[in-house]
XYZ file of C-alpha atoms in Angstrom:
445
model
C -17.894 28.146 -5.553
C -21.617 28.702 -5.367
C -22.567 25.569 -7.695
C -24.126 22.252 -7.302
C -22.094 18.947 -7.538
C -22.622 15.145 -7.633
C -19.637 14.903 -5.379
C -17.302 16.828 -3.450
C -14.084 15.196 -2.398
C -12.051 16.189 0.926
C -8.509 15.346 1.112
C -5.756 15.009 -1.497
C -4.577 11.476 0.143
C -4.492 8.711 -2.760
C -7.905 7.361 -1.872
C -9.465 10.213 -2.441
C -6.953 10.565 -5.490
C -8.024 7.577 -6.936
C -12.053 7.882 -6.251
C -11.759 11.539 -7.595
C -10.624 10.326 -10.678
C -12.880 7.423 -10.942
C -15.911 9.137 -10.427
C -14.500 12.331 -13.113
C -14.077 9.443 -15.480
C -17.359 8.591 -15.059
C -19.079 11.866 -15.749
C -19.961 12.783 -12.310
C -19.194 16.447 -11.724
C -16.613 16.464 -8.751
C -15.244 19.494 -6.682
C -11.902 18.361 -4.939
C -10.949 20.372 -1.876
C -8.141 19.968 0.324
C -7.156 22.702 3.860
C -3.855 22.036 3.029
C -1.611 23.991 0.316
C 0.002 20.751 -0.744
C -1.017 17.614 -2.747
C -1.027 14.603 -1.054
C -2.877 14.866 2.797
C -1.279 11.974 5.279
C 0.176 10.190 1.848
C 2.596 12.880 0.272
C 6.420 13.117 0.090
C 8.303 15.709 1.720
C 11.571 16.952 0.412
C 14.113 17.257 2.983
C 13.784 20.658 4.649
C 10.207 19.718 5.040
C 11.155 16.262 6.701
C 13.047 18.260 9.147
C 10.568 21.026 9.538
C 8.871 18.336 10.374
C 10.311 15.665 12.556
C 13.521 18.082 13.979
C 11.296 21.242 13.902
C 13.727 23.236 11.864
C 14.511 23.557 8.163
C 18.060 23.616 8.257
C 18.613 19.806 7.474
C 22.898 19.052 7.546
C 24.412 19.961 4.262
C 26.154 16.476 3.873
C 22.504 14.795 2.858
C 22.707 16.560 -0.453
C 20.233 19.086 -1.856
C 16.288 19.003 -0.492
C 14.702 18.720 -3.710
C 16.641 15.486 -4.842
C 14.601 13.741 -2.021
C 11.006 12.423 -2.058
C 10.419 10.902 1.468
C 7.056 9.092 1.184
C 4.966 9.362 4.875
C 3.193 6.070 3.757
C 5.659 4.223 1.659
C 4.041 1.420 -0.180
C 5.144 -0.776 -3.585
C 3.108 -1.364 -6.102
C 2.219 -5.382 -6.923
C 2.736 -5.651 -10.614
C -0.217 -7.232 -11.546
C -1.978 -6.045 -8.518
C -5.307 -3.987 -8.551
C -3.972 -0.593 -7.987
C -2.014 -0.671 -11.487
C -5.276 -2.405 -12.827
C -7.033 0.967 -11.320
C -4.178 3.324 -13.094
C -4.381 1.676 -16.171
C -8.453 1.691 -16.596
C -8.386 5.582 -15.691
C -5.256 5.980 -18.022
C -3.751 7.737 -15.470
C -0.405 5.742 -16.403
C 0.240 8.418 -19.079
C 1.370 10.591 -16.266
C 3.819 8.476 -13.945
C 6.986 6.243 -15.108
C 7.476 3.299 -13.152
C 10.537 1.233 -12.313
C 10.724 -2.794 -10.787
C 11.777 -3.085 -7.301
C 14.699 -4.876 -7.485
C 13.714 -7.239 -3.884
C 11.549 -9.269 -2.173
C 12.617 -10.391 0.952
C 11.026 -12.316 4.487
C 12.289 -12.644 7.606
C 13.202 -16.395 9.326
C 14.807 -17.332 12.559
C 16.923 -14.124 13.060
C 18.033 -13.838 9.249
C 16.607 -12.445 5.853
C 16.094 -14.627 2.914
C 14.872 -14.118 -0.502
C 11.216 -15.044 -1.038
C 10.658 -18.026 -3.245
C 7.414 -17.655 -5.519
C 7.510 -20.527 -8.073
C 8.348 -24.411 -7.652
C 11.762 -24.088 -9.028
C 12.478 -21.153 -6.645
C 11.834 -23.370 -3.615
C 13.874 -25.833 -4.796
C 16.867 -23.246 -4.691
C 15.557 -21.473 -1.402
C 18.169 -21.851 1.657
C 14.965 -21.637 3.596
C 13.707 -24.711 3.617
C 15.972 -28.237 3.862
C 15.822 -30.909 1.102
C 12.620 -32.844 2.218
C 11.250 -29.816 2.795
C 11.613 -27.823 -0.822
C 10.168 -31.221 -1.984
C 6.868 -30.749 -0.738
C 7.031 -27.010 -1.225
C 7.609 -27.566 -4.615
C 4.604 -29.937 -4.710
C 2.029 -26.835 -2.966
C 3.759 -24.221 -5.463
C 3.042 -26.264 -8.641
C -0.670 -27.188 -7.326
C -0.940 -23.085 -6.663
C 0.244 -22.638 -10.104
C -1.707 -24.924 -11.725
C -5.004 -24.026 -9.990
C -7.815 -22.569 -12.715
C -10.838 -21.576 -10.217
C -13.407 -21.939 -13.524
C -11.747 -25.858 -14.251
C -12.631 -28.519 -11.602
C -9.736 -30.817 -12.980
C -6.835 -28.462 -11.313
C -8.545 -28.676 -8.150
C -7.719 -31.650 -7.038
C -11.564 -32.396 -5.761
C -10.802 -29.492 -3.142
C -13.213 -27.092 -2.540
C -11.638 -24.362 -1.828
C -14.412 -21.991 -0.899
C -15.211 -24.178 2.091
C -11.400 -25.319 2.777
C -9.457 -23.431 5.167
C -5.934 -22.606 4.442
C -5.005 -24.579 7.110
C -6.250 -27.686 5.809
C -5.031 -26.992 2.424
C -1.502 -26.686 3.676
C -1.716 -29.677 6.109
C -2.449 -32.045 2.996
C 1.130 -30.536 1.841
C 2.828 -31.149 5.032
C 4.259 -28.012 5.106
C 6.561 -26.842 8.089
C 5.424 -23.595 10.253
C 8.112 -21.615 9.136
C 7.144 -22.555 5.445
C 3.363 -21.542 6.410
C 5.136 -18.557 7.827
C 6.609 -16.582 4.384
C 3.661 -18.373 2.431
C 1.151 -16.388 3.927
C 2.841 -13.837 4.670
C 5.591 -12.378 2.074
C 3.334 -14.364 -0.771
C -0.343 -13.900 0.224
C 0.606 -10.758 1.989
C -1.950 -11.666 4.729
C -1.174 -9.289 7.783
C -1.789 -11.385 10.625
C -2.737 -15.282 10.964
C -6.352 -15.111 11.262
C -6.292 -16.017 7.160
C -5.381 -19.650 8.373
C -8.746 -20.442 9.538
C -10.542 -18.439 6.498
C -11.324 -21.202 3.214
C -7.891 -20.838 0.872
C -9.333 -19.598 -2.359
C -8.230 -16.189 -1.521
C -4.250 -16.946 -0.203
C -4.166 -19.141 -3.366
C -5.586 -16.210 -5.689
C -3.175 -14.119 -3.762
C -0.071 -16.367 -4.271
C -0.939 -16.727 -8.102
C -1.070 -12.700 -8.402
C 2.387 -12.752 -6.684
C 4.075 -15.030 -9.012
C 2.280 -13.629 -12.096
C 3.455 -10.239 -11.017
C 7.133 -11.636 -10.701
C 6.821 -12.781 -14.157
C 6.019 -9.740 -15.559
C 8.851 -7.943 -15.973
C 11.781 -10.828 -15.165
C 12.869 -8.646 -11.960
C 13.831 -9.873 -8.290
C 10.333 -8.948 -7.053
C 6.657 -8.149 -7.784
C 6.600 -5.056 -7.227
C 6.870 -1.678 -9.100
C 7.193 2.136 -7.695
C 6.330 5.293 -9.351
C 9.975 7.313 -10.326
C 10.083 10.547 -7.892
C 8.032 8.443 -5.396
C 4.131 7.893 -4.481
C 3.470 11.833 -4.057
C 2.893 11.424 -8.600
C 0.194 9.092 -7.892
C -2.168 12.056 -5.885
C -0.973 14.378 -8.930
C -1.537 12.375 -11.680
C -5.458 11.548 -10.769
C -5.770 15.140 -10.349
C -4.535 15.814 -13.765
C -7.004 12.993 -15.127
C -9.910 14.659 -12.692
C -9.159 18.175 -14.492
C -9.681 16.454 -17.835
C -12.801 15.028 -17.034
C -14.055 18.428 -15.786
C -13.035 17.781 -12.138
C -12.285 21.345 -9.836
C -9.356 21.288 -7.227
C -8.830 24.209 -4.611
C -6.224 23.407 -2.936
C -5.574 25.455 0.743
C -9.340 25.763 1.524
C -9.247 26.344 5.549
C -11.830 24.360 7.637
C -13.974 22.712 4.916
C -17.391 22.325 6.949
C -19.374 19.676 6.080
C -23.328 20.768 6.100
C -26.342 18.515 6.356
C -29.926 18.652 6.115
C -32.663 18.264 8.384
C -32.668 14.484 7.903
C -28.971 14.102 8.178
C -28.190 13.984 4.801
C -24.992 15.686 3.455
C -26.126 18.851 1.120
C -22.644 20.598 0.962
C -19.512 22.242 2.057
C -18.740 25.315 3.679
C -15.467 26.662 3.136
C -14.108 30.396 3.531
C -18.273 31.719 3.638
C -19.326 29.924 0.256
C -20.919 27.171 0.347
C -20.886 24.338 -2.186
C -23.812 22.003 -2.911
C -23.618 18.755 -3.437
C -25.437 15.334 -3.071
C -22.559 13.357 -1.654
C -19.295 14.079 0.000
C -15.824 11.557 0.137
C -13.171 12.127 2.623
C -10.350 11.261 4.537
C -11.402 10.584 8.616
C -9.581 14.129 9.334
C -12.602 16.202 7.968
C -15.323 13.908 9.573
C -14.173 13.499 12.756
C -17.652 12.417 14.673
C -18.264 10.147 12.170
C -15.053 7.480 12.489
C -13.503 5.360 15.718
C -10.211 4.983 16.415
C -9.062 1.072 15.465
C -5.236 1.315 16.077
C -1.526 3.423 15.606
C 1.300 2.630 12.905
C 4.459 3.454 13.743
C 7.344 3.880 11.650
C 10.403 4.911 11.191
C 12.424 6.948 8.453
C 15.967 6.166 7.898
C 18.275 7.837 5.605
C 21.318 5.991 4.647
C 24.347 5.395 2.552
C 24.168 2.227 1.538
C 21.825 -0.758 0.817
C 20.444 -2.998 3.459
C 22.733 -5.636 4.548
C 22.031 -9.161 2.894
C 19.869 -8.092 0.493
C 22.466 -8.959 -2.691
C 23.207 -4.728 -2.929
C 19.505 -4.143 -3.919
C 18.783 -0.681 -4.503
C 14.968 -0.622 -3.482
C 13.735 -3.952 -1.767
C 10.600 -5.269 1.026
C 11.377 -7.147 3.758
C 8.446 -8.820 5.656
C 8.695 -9.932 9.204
C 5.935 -12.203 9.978
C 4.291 -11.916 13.384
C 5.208 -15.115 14.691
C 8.723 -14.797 13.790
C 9.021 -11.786 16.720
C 6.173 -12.965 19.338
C 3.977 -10.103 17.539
C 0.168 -10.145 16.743
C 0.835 -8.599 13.433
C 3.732 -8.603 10.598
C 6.280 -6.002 10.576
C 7.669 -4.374 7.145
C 10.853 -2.666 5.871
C 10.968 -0.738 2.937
C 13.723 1.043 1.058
C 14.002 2.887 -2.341
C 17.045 5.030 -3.373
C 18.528 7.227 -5.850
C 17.088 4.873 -8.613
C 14.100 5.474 -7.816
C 14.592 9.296 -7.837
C 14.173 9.921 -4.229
C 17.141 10.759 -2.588
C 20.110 12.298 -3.891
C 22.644 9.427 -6.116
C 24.537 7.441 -3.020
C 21.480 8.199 -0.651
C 18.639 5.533 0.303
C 15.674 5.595 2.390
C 15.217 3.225 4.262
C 11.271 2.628 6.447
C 9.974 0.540 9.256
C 6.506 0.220 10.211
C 4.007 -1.603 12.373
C 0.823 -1.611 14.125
C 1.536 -0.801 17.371
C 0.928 -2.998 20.152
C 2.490 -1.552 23.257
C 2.916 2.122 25.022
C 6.471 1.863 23.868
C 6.079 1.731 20.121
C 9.042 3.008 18.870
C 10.952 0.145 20.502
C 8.864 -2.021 18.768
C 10.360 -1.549 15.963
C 13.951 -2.607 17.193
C 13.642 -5.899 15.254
C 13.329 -4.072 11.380
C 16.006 -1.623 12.609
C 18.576 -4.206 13.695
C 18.340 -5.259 9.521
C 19.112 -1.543 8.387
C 23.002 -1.269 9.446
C 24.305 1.981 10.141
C 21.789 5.391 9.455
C 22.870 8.716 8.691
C 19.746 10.032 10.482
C 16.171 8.141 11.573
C 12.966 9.802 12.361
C 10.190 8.508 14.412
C 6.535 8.823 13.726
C 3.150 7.518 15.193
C -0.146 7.801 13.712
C -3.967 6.797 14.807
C -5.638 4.984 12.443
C -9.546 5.348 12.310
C -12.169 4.025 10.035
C -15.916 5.199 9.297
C -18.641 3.699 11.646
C -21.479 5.885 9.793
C -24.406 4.851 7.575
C -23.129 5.800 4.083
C -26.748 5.219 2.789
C -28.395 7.943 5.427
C -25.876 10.408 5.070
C -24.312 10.169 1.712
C -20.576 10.814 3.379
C -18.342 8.334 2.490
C -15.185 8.338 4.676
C -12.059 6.267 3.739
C -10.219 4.206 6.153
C -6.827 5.068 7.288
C -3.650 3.471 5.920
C -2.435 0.892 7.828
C 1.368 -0.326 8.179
C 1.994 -2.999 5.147
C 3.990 -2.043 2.534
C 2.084 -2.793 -0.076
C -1.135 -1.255 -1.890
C -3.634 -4.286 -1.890
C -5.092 -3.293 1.259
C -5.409 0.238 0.337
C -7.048 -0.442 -3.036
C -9.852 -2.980 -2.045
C -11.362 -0.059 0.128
C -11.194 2.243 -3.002
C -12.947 0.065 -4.922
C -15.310 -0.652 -2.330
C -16.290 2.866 -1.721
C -16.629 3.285 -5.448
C -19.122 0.402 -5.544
C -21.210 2.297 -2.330
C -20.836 5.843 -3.980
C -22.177 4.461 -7.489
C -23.499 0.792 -7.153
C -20.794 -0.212 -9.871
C -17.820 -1.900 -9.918
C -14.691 -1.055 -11.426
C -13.799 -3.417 -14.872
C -10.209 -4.390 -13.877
C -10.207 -6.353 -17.101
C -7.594 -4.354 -18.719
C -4.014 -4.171 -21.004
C -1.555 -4.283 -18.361
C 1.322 -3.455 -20.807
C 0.126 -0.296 -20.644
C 1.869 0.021 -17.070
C 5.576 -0.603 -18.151
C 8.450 -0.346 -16.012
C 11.558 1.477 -17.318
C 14.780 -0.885 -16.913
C 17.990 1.798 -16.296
C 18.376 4.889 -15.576
């Protein structure tokens, strides 16, 4: 272990995954360490007996939930947006060649106590029980002036500005209804809270068109994709395309000190009495503790069932998307589910998630709203997390420290602060510009 490297990575979570790989790809030489004997850190997937080592402290889960090693219980379940960046990311590291993907078959919000399919183009909302007649009308009108929007041709903007034009005012011109505003920004722009109202609407238009362009791609009920066997490929696959590049992983390395120089500077890592060198280390907040502030908990919980979720048309692996205002909260709520189509639970089995931010002492009754939608559970699981991110100087001590996940069910979030710690580490940017047919989706199993 007594070698130099450009970087040494801490954690086996999929930012450090992902960066890992990037930075292999690049011809940086990268050691990859992680203190525990599993891939993965707060983002892997437990088979069952470790779920209820777990959450029940025991391994001696019922025998009526089927075998442990059909199941692949991601601890920060998230879908993948077609056409979103994270695929983008896969595909320009060719990491693809490792994982098989599979649509989600729904896309769901929440509305005045029931759940309705999201509409994402102008014909959609012309369908959509959501709205009433006058209603779809000028939905329709908004949809087909997102759609048509080019930002590089002036003529499709309808002399609106939209880097100085809030969101607000964009919608006003519409005369869309709140509860409209409500799954727009929320189950289409995917914004988390409603502080994006104020903000100028380039970006929720961007994000609507990258919603309905995902849609399109592969004809399904939803945007979304999911890796087959769940997200714990994703950690496994970049560490395949690392060990191409030349990357090292030791996996089960205990403590993992970081060291620093007299100025402050990172110069290596201490694990076991060897010490590696390096000129720069990534990790998860968990290995730099003094270097990160606590900005929040998720909470979530982790149902297994027998059968879909109610009102969802039978689908096997769906998102549902409770915006804030909808349940008096400050921030959205999600539920999740997958199933034995996507390879994670045994055939007749499907897991079904809840998360949030939590905003009181109580959190798991928080959660009581995205619970009610489930039905009955064969078992649930509760679990909190802190959520910290880095309040250090990346550019005096060359450690760059990733930000926790936070509670949407969905990978934008998670990806823009990949790519913007790639762009600190190396002062590039990632080209994006790439094939996405190269990420295909398998139809049937």
């Amino acid at each position: 272990m007594d070698e130099e490297y450009d970087v040494i990575v801490l954690g086996t979570g999929l930012k450090e995954c992902i960066l890992s790989g990037l930075l292999s790809v690049d011809g940086l030489k990268v050691l990859h360490m992680d203190r525990n004997d599993y891939y993965g850190g707060d983002s892997t997937s437990l088979n069952l007996n470790q779920l209820w080592k777990r959450f029940r402290g025991e391994d001696k889960p019922p025998a009526h939930l089927g075998a442990s090693r059909d199941y692949n219980v991601d601890m920060v379940p998230k879908f993948m947006m077609a056409n979103g960046t994270l695929v983008r990311t896969l595909i320009h590291t060719d990491v693809t060649k490792y994982l098989s993907f599979k649509a989600v078959d729904g896309s769901y919000v929440f509305s005045k106590g029931k759940i309705y399919k999201v509409p994402a183009t102008d014909m959609e909302a012309l369908k959509s029980p959501l709205m009433g007649l006058f209603e779809k009308r000028r939905a329709r009108n908004f949809f087909i002036y997102v759609q048509d929007y080019n930002e590089a041709d002036p003529r499709t903007h309808q002399g609106l500005d939209l880097t100085r034009v809030t969101t607000r005012e964009l919608i006003s011109k519409y005369g869309l209804s709140d509860d409209t505003v409500d799954f727009v920004g929320h189950a289409l722009a995917l914004h988390r809270d409603d502080r994006y109202l104020d903000e100028p609407a380039l970006d929720t238009v961007k994000r609507m068109k990258l919603y309905a362009e995902s849609l399109a791609r592969f004809q399904g009920g939803s945007p979304y994709i999911y890796p087959l066997y769940g997200l714990g490929e994703l950690p496994q696959g970049f560490a395949r395309l690392s060990a191409v590049y030349g990357g090292t992983y030791m996996l089960n390395k205990p403590e993992c000190k970081v060291e620093f120089d007299m100025e402050g500077k990172v110069c290596g890592v201490t694990s076991e009495g060897e010490t590696a060198k390096c000129k720069k280390v990534v990790c998860d907040p968990s290995y730099l503790p003094n270097k990160v502030r606590k900005i929040g908990r998720v909470v979530r919980a982790i149902a297994i069932m027998s059968h879909p979720i109610p009102n969802t048309n039978e689908s096997h692996s769906v998102q549902i998307i409770l915006p804030q205002k909808q349940l008096g909260r400050r921030s959205d709520m999600y539920v999740f589910c997958c199933s034995y189509t996507h390879n994670v639970a045994p055939r007749g089995k499907f897991i079904a998630f809840v998360s949030a931010e939590a905003e009181t002492d109580s959190p798991q009754s928080e959660l009581k709203p995205g619970i009610d939608l489930l039905g009955s559970v064969d078992e649930i699981f509760y679990d909190i997390y802190d959520r910290y991110e880095p309040v250090n100087e990346p550019s005096l001590d060359n450690c760059f420290v990733s930000t926790s996940y936070d509670a949407t069910t969905h990978f934008e979030t998670t990806v823009t602060d990949v790519l913007n710690m790639y762009t600190m580490i190396t002062g590039k940017t990632v080209d994006l510009s790439v094939d996405l047919s190269a990420a295909s989706a398998a139809e049937e199993y």
